[in-house]
Amino acid sequence: MKKIGIIGCGWLGNHLAERLSNQYEIFATTTTESKVEDLQSKGYHTTLVSFPNELNPEMKEWNAAKKLDAIIISVPFAGIRGAQIPMNDKRENLLNFLGDFKGQLFLTSSTGVYPETEKDFTEDDKPAQEVESESFILDKFPQTNILRLAGLMGDQRLLKNYNISNLDLLVNHIHYADICSVVEKMLDNHSESKVYNVVAPIHPNKEEVINAQKDLPYSGERTDVGRTISPNKLIEELDFEFQYPDPRYFHV
């Protein structure tokens, strides 16, 4: 059985591990001591490690790295909505942990790298080398696949469960199941050095989504003007079909 590492087994990392565990031996990391036992009980080889904002001179290469076929990095290395905050030491800690890994590599980034402008953004609008939170890893590991994830949704992560403002704004969301499918397909394809927007292709506004989740009608008119992120490159290059293309039905 092939071996895969998931650095950062939080909400998304757990979903990825669960999906991939029937095909891969899972090697997981967590920053929380109390989670180690839980991850081990699922059959995952678990390492307790954190990536502090200060350089850790004791940070060694991950013992498991050399035997892994692929690694998924699911730890944030950018500020909220891509804010440029100093994270150089945190990033250096990660690079040291990866050592000289030669296998398939994935970094979960965010659609927050795109500006707050009313436009349909594609990957070409913001090349990875111009994004500090993405280029740092490409400089050392040019094989890295960058996955720019929209707002993470699914399970109990539904808009109706949050205090939401600006209800007329269009949403850029993604269901975790589709993220898992994208990663699966890229693993099978042995993809390298790809940059993809991982975003559901339909962009209703927030009020439409909340009303659908509350089983209420929506009588307003949806604007087609707003900040939207295009998944067309992903769809075309991977021949990808979304299981959840419309955020209004993520709860179904």
PDB file of C-alpha atoms in Angstrom:
ATOM      1  CA  MET A   1       0.000   0.000   0.000  1.00  0.00           C
ATOM      2  CA  LYS A   2       1.260   3.483  -0.854  1.00  0.00           C
ATOM      3  CA  LYS A   3       2.004   5.928   1.941  1.00  0.00           C
ATOM      4  CA  ILE A   4       0.756   9.513   2.262  1.00  0.00           C
ATOM      5  CA  GLY A   5       1.538  12.208   4.797  1.00  0.00           C
ATOM      6  CA  ILE A   6      -0.966  14.820   5.938  1.00  0.00           C
ATOM      7  CA  ILE A   7       0.672  17.735   7.710  1.00  0.00           C
ATOM      8  CA  GLY A   8      -2.037  19.322   9.821  1.00  0.00           C
ATOM      9  CA  CYS A   9      -4.857  16.911  10.619  1.00  0.00           C
ATOM     10  CA  GLY A  10      -7.483  19.506  11.466  1.00  0.00           C
ATOM     11  CA  TRP A  11     -11.002  19.660  10.007  1.00  0.00           C
ATOM     12  CA  LEU A  12      -9.950  19.309   6.364  1.00  0.00           C
ATOM     13  CA  GLY A  13      -6.939  17.082   7.066  1.00  0.00           C
ATOM     14  CA  ASN A  14      -9.206  14.622   8.879  1.00  0.00           C
ATOM     15  CA  HIS A  15     -11.619  14.464   5.939  1.00  0.00           C
ATOM     16  CA  LEU A  16      -8.719  13.881   3.543  1.00  0.00           C
ATOM     17  CA  ALA A  17      -7.273  11.138   5.750  1.00  0.00           C
ATOM     18  CA  GLU A  18     -10.641   9.428   6.029  1.00  0.00           C
ATOM     19  CA  ARG A  19     -11.172   9.460   2.256  1.00  0.00           C
ATOM     20  CA  LEU A  20      -7.665   8.287   1.398  1.00  0.00           C
ATOM     21  CA  SER A  21      -7.225   5.674   4.145  1.00  0.00           C
ATOM     22  CA  ASN A  22      -8.588   2.815   2.017  1.00  0.00           C
ATOM     23  CA  GLN A  23      -5.884   3.427  -0.602  1.00  0.00           C
ATOM     24  CA  TYR A  24      -2.986   4.802   1.433  1.00  0.00           C
ATOM     25  CA  GLU A  25      -1.231   4.191   4.718  1.00  0.00           C
ATOM     26  CA  ILE A  26      -1.763   7.485   6.553  1.00  0.00           C
ATOM     27  CA  PHE A  27       1.014   9.399   8.308  1.00  0.00           C
ATOM     28  CA  ALA A  28      -0.492  12.404  10.104  1.00  0.00           C
ATOM     29  CA  THR A  29       0.782  15.330  12.128  1.00  0.00           C
ATOM     30  CA  THR A  30      -1.060  17.331  14.759  1.00  0.00           C
ATOM     31  CA  THR A  31      -0.136  20.264  16.990  1.00  0.00           C
ATOM     32  CA  THR A  32      -2.413  19.034  19.784  1.00  0.00           C
ATOM     33  CA  GLU A  33      -1.259  16.356  22.213  1.00  0.00           C
ATOM     34  CA  SER A  34      -4.837  15.282  22.987  1.00  0.00           C
ATOM     35  CA  LYS A  35      -5.434  14.481  19.298  1.00  0.00           C
ATOM     36  CA  VAL A  36      -2.546  12.031  19.008  1.00  0.00           C
ATOM     37  CA  GLU A  37      -4.420   9.157  20.621  1.00  0.00           C
ATOM     38  CA  ASP A  38      -7.540   9.851  18.538  1.00  0.00           C
ATOM     39  CA  LEU A  39      -5.578   9.797  15.269  1.00  0.00           C
ATOM     40  CA  GLN A  40      -3.680   6.673  16.292  1.00  0.00           C
ATOM     41  CA  SER A  41      -6.969   4.937  17.119  1.00  0.00           C
ATOM     42  CA  LYS A  42      -7.934   5.413  13.466  1.00  0.00           C
ATOM     43  CA  GLY A  43      -4.800   3.563  12.410  1.00  0.00           C
ATOM     44  CA  TYR A  44      -2.781   6.646  11.417  1.00  0.00           C
ATOM     45  CA  HIS A  45       0.938   6.934  12.210  1.00  0.00           C
ATOM     46  CA  THR A  46       0.912  10.204  14.158  1.00  0.00           C
ATOM     47  CA  THR A  47       3.602  12.790  14.858  1.00  0.00           C
ATOM     48  CA  LEU A  48       3.170  15.672  17.304  1.00  0.00           C
ATOM     49  CA  VAL A  49       4.740  18.758  15.742  1.00  0.00           C
ATOM     50  CA  SER A  50       4.033  22.480  15.503  1.00  0.00           C
ATOM     51  CA  PHE A  51       5.368  25.197  13.224  1.00  0.00           C
ATOM     52  CA  PRO A  52       5.844  28.256  15.452  1.00  0.00           C
ATOM     53  CA  ASN A  53       6.279  31.785  14.117  1.00  0.00           C
ATOM     54  CA  GLU A  54       9.803  31.774  15.582  1.00  0.00           C
ATOM     55  CA  LEU A  55      12.537  29.706  13.949  1.00  0.00           C
ATOM     56  CA  ASN A  56      12.978  26.410  15.770  1.00  0.00           C
ATOM     57  CA  PRO A  57      16.659  25.395  15.578  1.00  0.00           C
ATOM     58  CA  GLU A  58      15.649  21.909  16.781  1.00  0.00           C
ATOM     59  CA  MET A  59      13.306  21.287  13.830  1.00  0.00           C
ATOM     60  CA  LYS A  60      14.435  18.086  12.143  1.00  0.00           C
ATOM     61  CA  GLU A  61      13.319  16.379   8.963  1.00  0.00           C
ATOM     62  CA  TRP A  62      10.148  14.315   9.405  1.00  0.00           C
ATOM     63  CA  ASN A  63      11.273  10.737  10.050  1.00  0.00           C
ATOM     64  CA  ALA A  64       8.495   9.410   7.821  1.00  0.00           C
ATOM     65  CA  ALA A  65       9.172  11.714   4.865  1.00  0.00           C
ATOM     66  CA  LYS A  66      11.589   9.491   2.974  1.00  0.00           C
ATOM     67  CA  LYS A  67       9.121   6.601   2.769  1.00  0.00           C
ATOM     68  CA  LEU A  68       6.100   8.684   1.716  1.00  0.00           C
ATOM     69  CA  ASP A  69       4.779   8.766  -1.850  1.00  0.00           C
ATOM     70  CA  ALA A  70       2.980  12.080  -1.322  1.00  0.00           C
ATOM     71  CA  ILE A  71       2.489  14.796   1.297  1.00  0.00           C
ATOM     72  CA  ILE A  72      -0.464  17.144   1.713  1.00  0.00           C
ATOM     73  CA  ILE A  73       0.224  20.312   3.705  1.00  0.00           C
ATOM     74  CA  SER A  74      -2.993  21.454   5.366  1.00  0.00           C
ATOM     75  CA  VAL A  75      -1.549  24.097   7.678  1.00  0.00           C
ATOM     76  CA  PRO A  76      -2.169  27.840   7.047  1.00  0.00           C
ATOM     77  CA  PHE A  77       0.883  29.777   5.906  1.00  0.00           C
ATOM     78  CA  ALA A  78      -0.931  33.024   5.087  1.00  0.00           C
ATOM     79  CA  GLY A  79      -2.938  35.524   7.077  1.00  0.00           C
ATOM     80  CA  ILE A  80      -6.706  35.837   6.890  1.00  0.00           C
ATOM     81  CA  ARG A  81      -7.778  36.462   3.269  1.00  0.00           C
ATOM     82  CA  GLY A  82      -4.151  36.231   2.212  1.00  0.00           C
ATOM     83  CA  ALA A  83      -3.006  39.125   4.416  1.00  0.00           C
ATOM     84  CA  GLN A  84       0.717  39.697   4.190  1.00  0.00           C
ATOM     85  CA  ILE A  85       1.884  39.020   7.744  1.00  0.00           C
ATOM     86  CA  PRO A  86       5.412  37.913   8.649  1.00  0.00           C
ATOM     87  CA  MET A  87       5.578  34.118   8.572  1.00  0.00           C
ATOM     88  CA  ASN A  88       9.072  33.552   7.245  1.00  0.00           C
ATOM     89  CA  ASP A  89      10.240  31.606  10.306  1.00  0.00           C
ATOM     90  CA  LYS A  90       7.080  29.472  10.374  1.00  0.00           C
ATOM     91  CA  ARG A  91       7.624  28.652   6.695  1.00  0.00           C
ATOM     92  CA  GLU A  92      11.285  27.848   7.289  1.00  0.00           C
ATOM     93  CA  ASN A  93      10.261  25.422  10.037  1.00  0.00           C
ATOM     94  CA  LEU A  94       8.015  23.636   7.540  1.00  0.00           C
ATOM     95  CA  LEU A  95      10.734  23.486   4.870  1.00  0.00           C
ATOM     96  CA  ASN A  96      13.143  21.985   7.397  1.00  0.00           C
ATOM     97  CA  PHE A  97      10.504  19.423   8.407  1.00  0.00           C
ATOM     98  CA  LEU A  98      10.091  18.383   4.747  1.00  0.00           C
ATOM     99  CA  GLY A  99      13.836  17.883   4.321  1.00  0.00           C
ATOM    100  CA  ASP A 100      14.629  17.002   0.707  1.00  0.00           C
ATOM    101  CA  PHE A 101      11.307  15.320  -0.068  1.00  0.00           C
ATOM    102  CA  LYS A 102      11.108  14.226  -3.705  1.00  0.00           C
ATOM    103  CA  GLY A 103       7.544  12.886  -3.950  1.00  0.00           C
ATOM    104  CA  GLN A 104       4.223  14.447  -4.867  1.00  0.00           C
ATOM    105  CA  LEU A 105       3.504  17.517  -2.784  1.00  0.00           C
ATOM    106  CA  PHE A 106       0.303  19.517  -2.196  1.00  0.00           C
ATOM    107  CA  LEU A 107      -0.089  22.868  -0.441  1.00  0.00           C
ATOM    108  CA  THR A 108      -3.595  24.002   0.505  1.00  0.00           C
ATOM    109  CA  SER A 109      -3.736  27.721  -0.164  1.00  0.00           C
ATOM    110  CA  SER A 110      -6.753  30.029  -0.318  1.00  0.00           C
ATOM    111  CA  THR A 111      -8.766  32.028  -2.832  1.00  0.00           C
ATOM    112  CA  GLY A 112      -8.012  34.899  -0.432  1.00  0.00           C
ATOM    113  CA  VAL A 113      -4.915  35.502  -2.588  1.00  0.00           C
ATOM    114  CA  TYR A 114      -7.177  37.331  -5.061  1.00  0.00           C
ATOM    115  CA  PRO A 115      -8.075  40.975  -4.411  1.00  0.00           C
ATOM    116  CA  GLU A 116     -11.516  42.181  -3.298  1.00  0.00           C
ATOM    117  CA  THR A 117     -12.544  43.256  -6.775  1.00  0.00           C
ATOM    118  CA  GLU A 118     -15.713  42.568  -8.743  1.00  0.00           C
ATOM    119  CA  LYS A 119     -14.243  40.189 -11.289  1.00  0.00           C
ATOM    120  CA  ASP A 120     -14.169  36.500 -12.216  1.00  0.00           C
ATOM    121  CA  PHE A 121     -10.640  35.494 -11.226  1.00  0.00           C
ATOM    122  CA  THR A 122      -8.566  32.779 -12.868  1.00  0.00           C
ATOM    123  CA  GLU A 123      -5.230  31.347 -11.756  1.00  0.00           C
ATOM    124  CA  ASP A 124      -3.437  33.521 -14.327  1.00  0.00           C
ATOM    125  CA  ASP A 125      -4.581  36.652 -12.503  1.00  0.00           C
ATOM    126  CA  LYS A 126      -2.249  35.791  -9.615  1.00  0.00           C
ATOM    127  CA  PRO A 127       0.701  33.542 -10.553  1.00  0.00           C
ATOM    128  CA  ALA A 128       1.941  31.505  -7.575  1.00  0.00           C
ATOM    129  CA  GLN A 129       5.411  33.057  -7.794  1.00  0.00           C
ATOM    130  CA  GLU A 130       3.804  36.423  -6.997  1.00  0.00           C
ATOM    131  CA  VAL A 131       2.077  35.073  -3.870  1.00  0.00           C
ATOM    132  CA  GLU A 132       4.420  35.043  -0.867  1.00  0.00           C
ATOM    133  CA  SER A 133       2.466  32.298   0.921  1.00  0.00           C
ATOM    134  CA  GLU A 134       2.827  30.007  -2.122  1.00  0.00           C
ATOM    135  CA  SER A 135       6.161  30.906  -3.700  1.00  0.00           C
ATOM    136  CA  PHE A 136       8.139  30.084  -0.540  1.00  0.00           C
ATOM    137  CA  ILE A 137       7.557  26.358  -1.052  1.00  0.00           C
ATOM    138  CA  LEU A 138       7.897  26.393  -4.854  1.00  0.00           C
ATOM    139  CA  ASP A 139      11.404  27.833  -4.547  1.00  0.00           C
ATOM    140  CA  LYS A 140      12.563  24.656  -2.786  1.00  0.00           C
ATOM    141  CA  PHE A 141       9.953  22.169  -4.058  1.00  0.00           C
ATOM    142  CA  PRO A 142       8.978  23.195  -7.608  1.00  0.00           C
ATOM    143  CA  GLN A 143       6.865  20.022  -7.921  1.00  0.00           C
ATOM    144  CA  THR A 144       4.343  21.392  -5.403  1.00  0.00           C
ATOM    145  CA  ASN A 145       0.688  21.510  -6.422  1.00  0.00           C
ATOM    146  CA  ILE A 146      -1.057  24.623  -5.098  1.00  0.00           C
ATOM    147  CA  LEU A 147      -4.755  24.175  -4.288  1.00  0.00           C
ATOM    148  CA  ARG A 148      -6.491  27.527  -3.779  1.00  0.00           C
ATOM    149  CA  LEU A 149      -9.473  26.530  -1.688  1.00  0.00           C
ATOM    150  CA  ALA A 150     -12.676  28.558  -1.451  1.00  0.00           C
ATOM    151  CA  GLY A 151     -14.660  28.789   1.802  1.00  0.00           C
ATOM    152  CA  LEU A 152     -14.623  25.304   3.352  1.00  0.00           C
ATOM    153  CA  MET A 153     -18.115  23.907   3.792  1.00  0.00           C
ATOM    154  CA  GLY A 154     -19.946  20.641   4.484  1.00  0.00           C
ATOM    155  CA  ASP A 155     -21.187  18.735   7.550  1.00  0.00           C
ATOM    156  CA  GLN A 156     -22.019  21.350  10.196  1.00  0.00           C
ATOM    157  CA  ARG A 157     -20.107  24.050   8.345  1.00  0.00           C
ATOM    158  CA  LEU A 158     -23.142  25.741   6.801  1.00  0.00           C
ATOM    159  CA  LEU A 159     -23.823  29.466   6.432  1.00  0.00           C
ATOM    160  CA  LYS A 160     -27.074  29.203   8.401  1.00  0.00           C
ATOM    161  CA  ASN A 161     -25.022  28.273  11.491  1.00  0.00           C
ATOM    162  CA  TYR A 162     -23.079  31.560  11.461  1.00  0.00           C
ATOM    163  CA  ASN A 163     -23.820  35.235  12.034  1.00  0.00           C
ATOM    164  CA  ILE A 164     -23.557  36.468   8.445  1.00  0.00           C
ATOM    165  CA  SER A 165     -23.486  40.020   7.051  1.00  0.00           C
ATOM    166  CA  ASN A 166     -23.579  41.380   3.464  1.00  0.00           C
ATOM    167  CA  LEU A 167     -26.234  38.872   2.407  1.00  0.00           C
ATOM    168  CA  ASP A 168     -26.259  40.095  -1.199  1.00  0.00           C
ATOM    169  CA  LEU A 169     -22.611  39.145  -1.832  1.00  0.00           C
ATOM    170  CA  LEU A 170     -21.925  36.163  -4.096  1.00  0.00           C
ATOM    171  CA  VAL A 171     -20.252  33.198  -2.419  1.00  0.00           C
ATOM    172  CA  ASN A 172     -17.136  31.247  -3.345  1.00  0.00           C
ATOM    173  CA  HIS A 173     -17.511  27.973  -1.464  1.00  0.00           C
ATOM    174  CA  ILE A 174     -16.321  24.390  -1.779  1.00  0.00           C
ATOM    175  CA  HIS A 175     -17.600  21.180  -0.197  1.00  0.00           C
ATOM    176  CA  TYR A 176     -14.889  19.143   1.505  1.00  0.00           C
ATOM    177  CA  ALA A 177     -15.952  16.045  -0.475  1.00  0.00           C
ATOM    178  CA  ASP A 178     -14.989  17.776  -3.725  1.00  0.00           C
ATOM    179  CA  ILE A 179     -11.597  18.793  -2.299  1.00  0.00           C
ATOM    180  CA  CYS A 180     -10.998  15.122  -1.465  1.00  0.00           C
ATOM    181  CA  SER A 181     -11.984  14.104  -4.998  1.00  0.00           C
ATOM    182  CA  VAL A 182      -9.628  16.680  -6.542  1.00  0.00           C
ATOM    183  CA  VAL A 183      -6.717  15.404  -4.437  1.00  0.00           C
ATOM    184  CA  GLU A 184      -7.577  11.779  -5.277  1.00  0.00           C
ATOM    185  CA  LYS A 185      -7.623  12.523  -8.988  1.00  0.00           C
ATOM    186  CA  MET A 186      -4.342  14.452  -8.871  1.00  0.00           C
ATOM    187  CA  LEU A 187      -2.683  11.639  -6.913  1.00  0.00           C
ATOM    188  CA  ASP A 188      -3.829   9.139  -9.539  1.00  0.00           C
ATOM    189  CA  ASN A 189      -2.592  11.431 -12.334  1.00  0.00           C
ATOM    190  CA  HIS A 190       0.776  12.003 -10.608  1.00  0.00           C
ATOM    191  CA  SER A 191       0.150  15.751 -11.069  1.00  0.00           C
ATOM    192  CA  GLU A 192       3.028  18.110 -10.380  1.00  0.00           C
ATOM    193  CA  SER A 193       3.470  21.897 -10.326  1.00  0.00           C
ATOM    194  CA  LYS A 194      -0.239  22.618 -10.853  1.00  0.00           C
ATOM    195  CA  VAL A 195      -2.139  25.630  -9.508  1.00  0.00           C
ATOM    196  CA  TYR A 196      -5.910  25.182  -9.256  1.00  0.00           C
ATOM    197  CA  ASN A 197      -8.826  27.164  -7.904  1.00  0.00           C
ATOM    198  CA  VAL A 198     -10.886  24.581  -6.025  1.00  0.00           C
ATOM    199  CA  VAL A 199     -14.260  26.328  -5.984  1.00  0.00           C
ATOM    200  CA  ALA A 200     -17.831  25.213  -6.652  1.00  0.00           C
ATOM    201  CA  PRO A 201     -18.770  26.577 -10.111  1.00  0.00           C
ATOM    202  CA  ILE A 202     -22.098  28.115  -9.046  1.00  0.00           C
ATOM    203  CA  HIS A 203     -22.050  31.385  -7.093  1.00  0.00           C
ATOM    204  CA  PRO A 204     -25.399  32.186  -5.422  1.00  0.00           C
ATOM    205  CA  ASN A 205     -25.516  35.008  -2.908  1.00  0.00           C
ATOM    206  CA  LYS A 206     -25.345  34.421   0.827  1.00  0.00           C
ATOM    207  CA  GLU A 207     -29.061  34.956   1.386  1.00  0.00           C
ATOM    208  CA  GLU A 208     -29.955  32.334  -1.246  1.00  0.00           C
ATOM    209  CA  VAL A 209     -27.662  29.812   0.430  1.00  0.00           C
ATOM    210  CA  ILE A 210     -28.999  30.478   3.933  1.00  0.00           C
ATOM    211  CA  ASN A 211     -32.628  30.341   2.783  1.00  0.00           C
ATOM    212  CA  ALA A 212     -32.032  27.040   0.993  1.00  0.00           C
ATOM    213  CA  GLN A 213     -30.416  25.600   4.125  1.00  0.00           C
ATOM    214  CA  LYS A 214     -33.410  26.735   6.201  1.00  0.00           C
ATOM    215  CA  ASP A 215     -35.825  25.386   3.577  1.00  0.00           C
ATOM    216  CA  LEU A 216     -37.158  28.892   2.928  1.00  0.00           C
ATOM    217  CA  PRO A 217     -37.993  30.416  -0.475  1.00  0.00           C
ATOM    218  CA  TYR A 218     -35.827  33.156  -1.952  1.00  0.00           C
ATOM    219  CA  SER A 219     -37.684  35.954  -3.689  1.00  0.00           C
ATOM    220  CA  GLY A 220     -34.849  38.356  -4.406  1.00  0.00           C
ATOM    221  CA  GLU A 221     -32.932  38.813  -7.629  1.00  0.00           C
ATOM    222  CA  ARG A 222     -29.401  37.528  -7.848  1.00  0.00           C
ATOM    223  CA  THR A 223     -26.828  39.865  -9.270  1.00  0.00           C
ATOM    224  CA  ASP A 224     -24.286  38.390 -11.664  1.00  0.00           C
ATOM    225  CA  VAL A 225     -21.760  41.052 -10.702  1.00  0.00           C
ATOM    226  CA  GLY A 226     -19.331  40.310  -7.903  1.00  0.00           C
ATOM    227  CA  ARG A 227     -16.045  38.769  -6.893  1.00  0.00           C
ATOM    228  CA  THR A 228     -16.083  35.195  -8.154  1.00  0.00           C
ATOM    229  CA  ILE A 229     -13.347  32.597  -8.510  1.00  0.00           C
ATOM    230  CA  SER A 230     -13.347  30.394 -11.596  1.00  0.00           C
ATOM    231  CA  PRO A 231     -12.714  26.613 -11.389  1.00  0.00           C
ATOM    232  CA  ASN A 232     -12.651  26.245 -15.201  1.00  0.00           C
ATOM    233  CA  LYS A 233      -8.970  25.298 -15.378  1.00  0.00           C
ATOM    234  CA  LEU A 234      -9.535  22.502 -12.836  1.00  0.00           C
ATOM    235  CA  ILE A 235     -12.623  21.250 -14.710  1.00  0.00           C
ATOM    236  CA  GLU A 236     -10.867  21.225 -18.072  1.00  0.00           C
ATOM    237  CA  GLU A 237      -7.449  19.846 -17.117  1.00  0.00           C
ATOM    238  CA  LEU A 238      -8.706  17.169 -14.715  1.00  0.00           C
ATOM    239  CA  ASP A 239     -11.968  16.469 -16.533  1.00  0.00           C
ATOM    240  CA  PHE A 240     -13.447  17.122 -13.108  1.00  0.00           C
ATOM    241  CA  GLU A 241     -17.111  16.885 -12.221  1.00  0.00           C
ATOM    242  CA  PHE A 242     -18.252  18.418  -8.934  1.00  0.00           C
ATOM    243  CA  GLN A 243     -20.357  16.298  -6.612  1.00  0.00           C
ATOM    244  CA  TYR A 244     -21.566  19.550  -5.015  1.00  0.00           C
ATOM    245  CA  PRO A 245     -21.535  22.261  -7.725  1.00  0.00           C
ATOM    246  CA  ASP A 246     -24.106  24.496  -5.986  1.00  0.00           C
ATOM    247  CA  PRO A 247     -23.522  25.800  -2.420  1.00  0.00           C
ATOM    248  CA  ARG A 248     -27.297  26.008  -1.914  1.00  0.00           C
ATOM    249  CA  TYR A 249     -27.366  22.215  -1.706  1.00  0.00           C
ATOM    250  CA  PHE A 250     -24.238  21.454   0.325  1.00  0.00           C
ATOM    251  CA  HIS A 251     -26.502  20.323   3.191  1.00  0.00           C
ATOM    252  CA  VAL A 252     -28.471  17.787   1.133  1.00  0.00           C
TER     253      VAL A 252
END
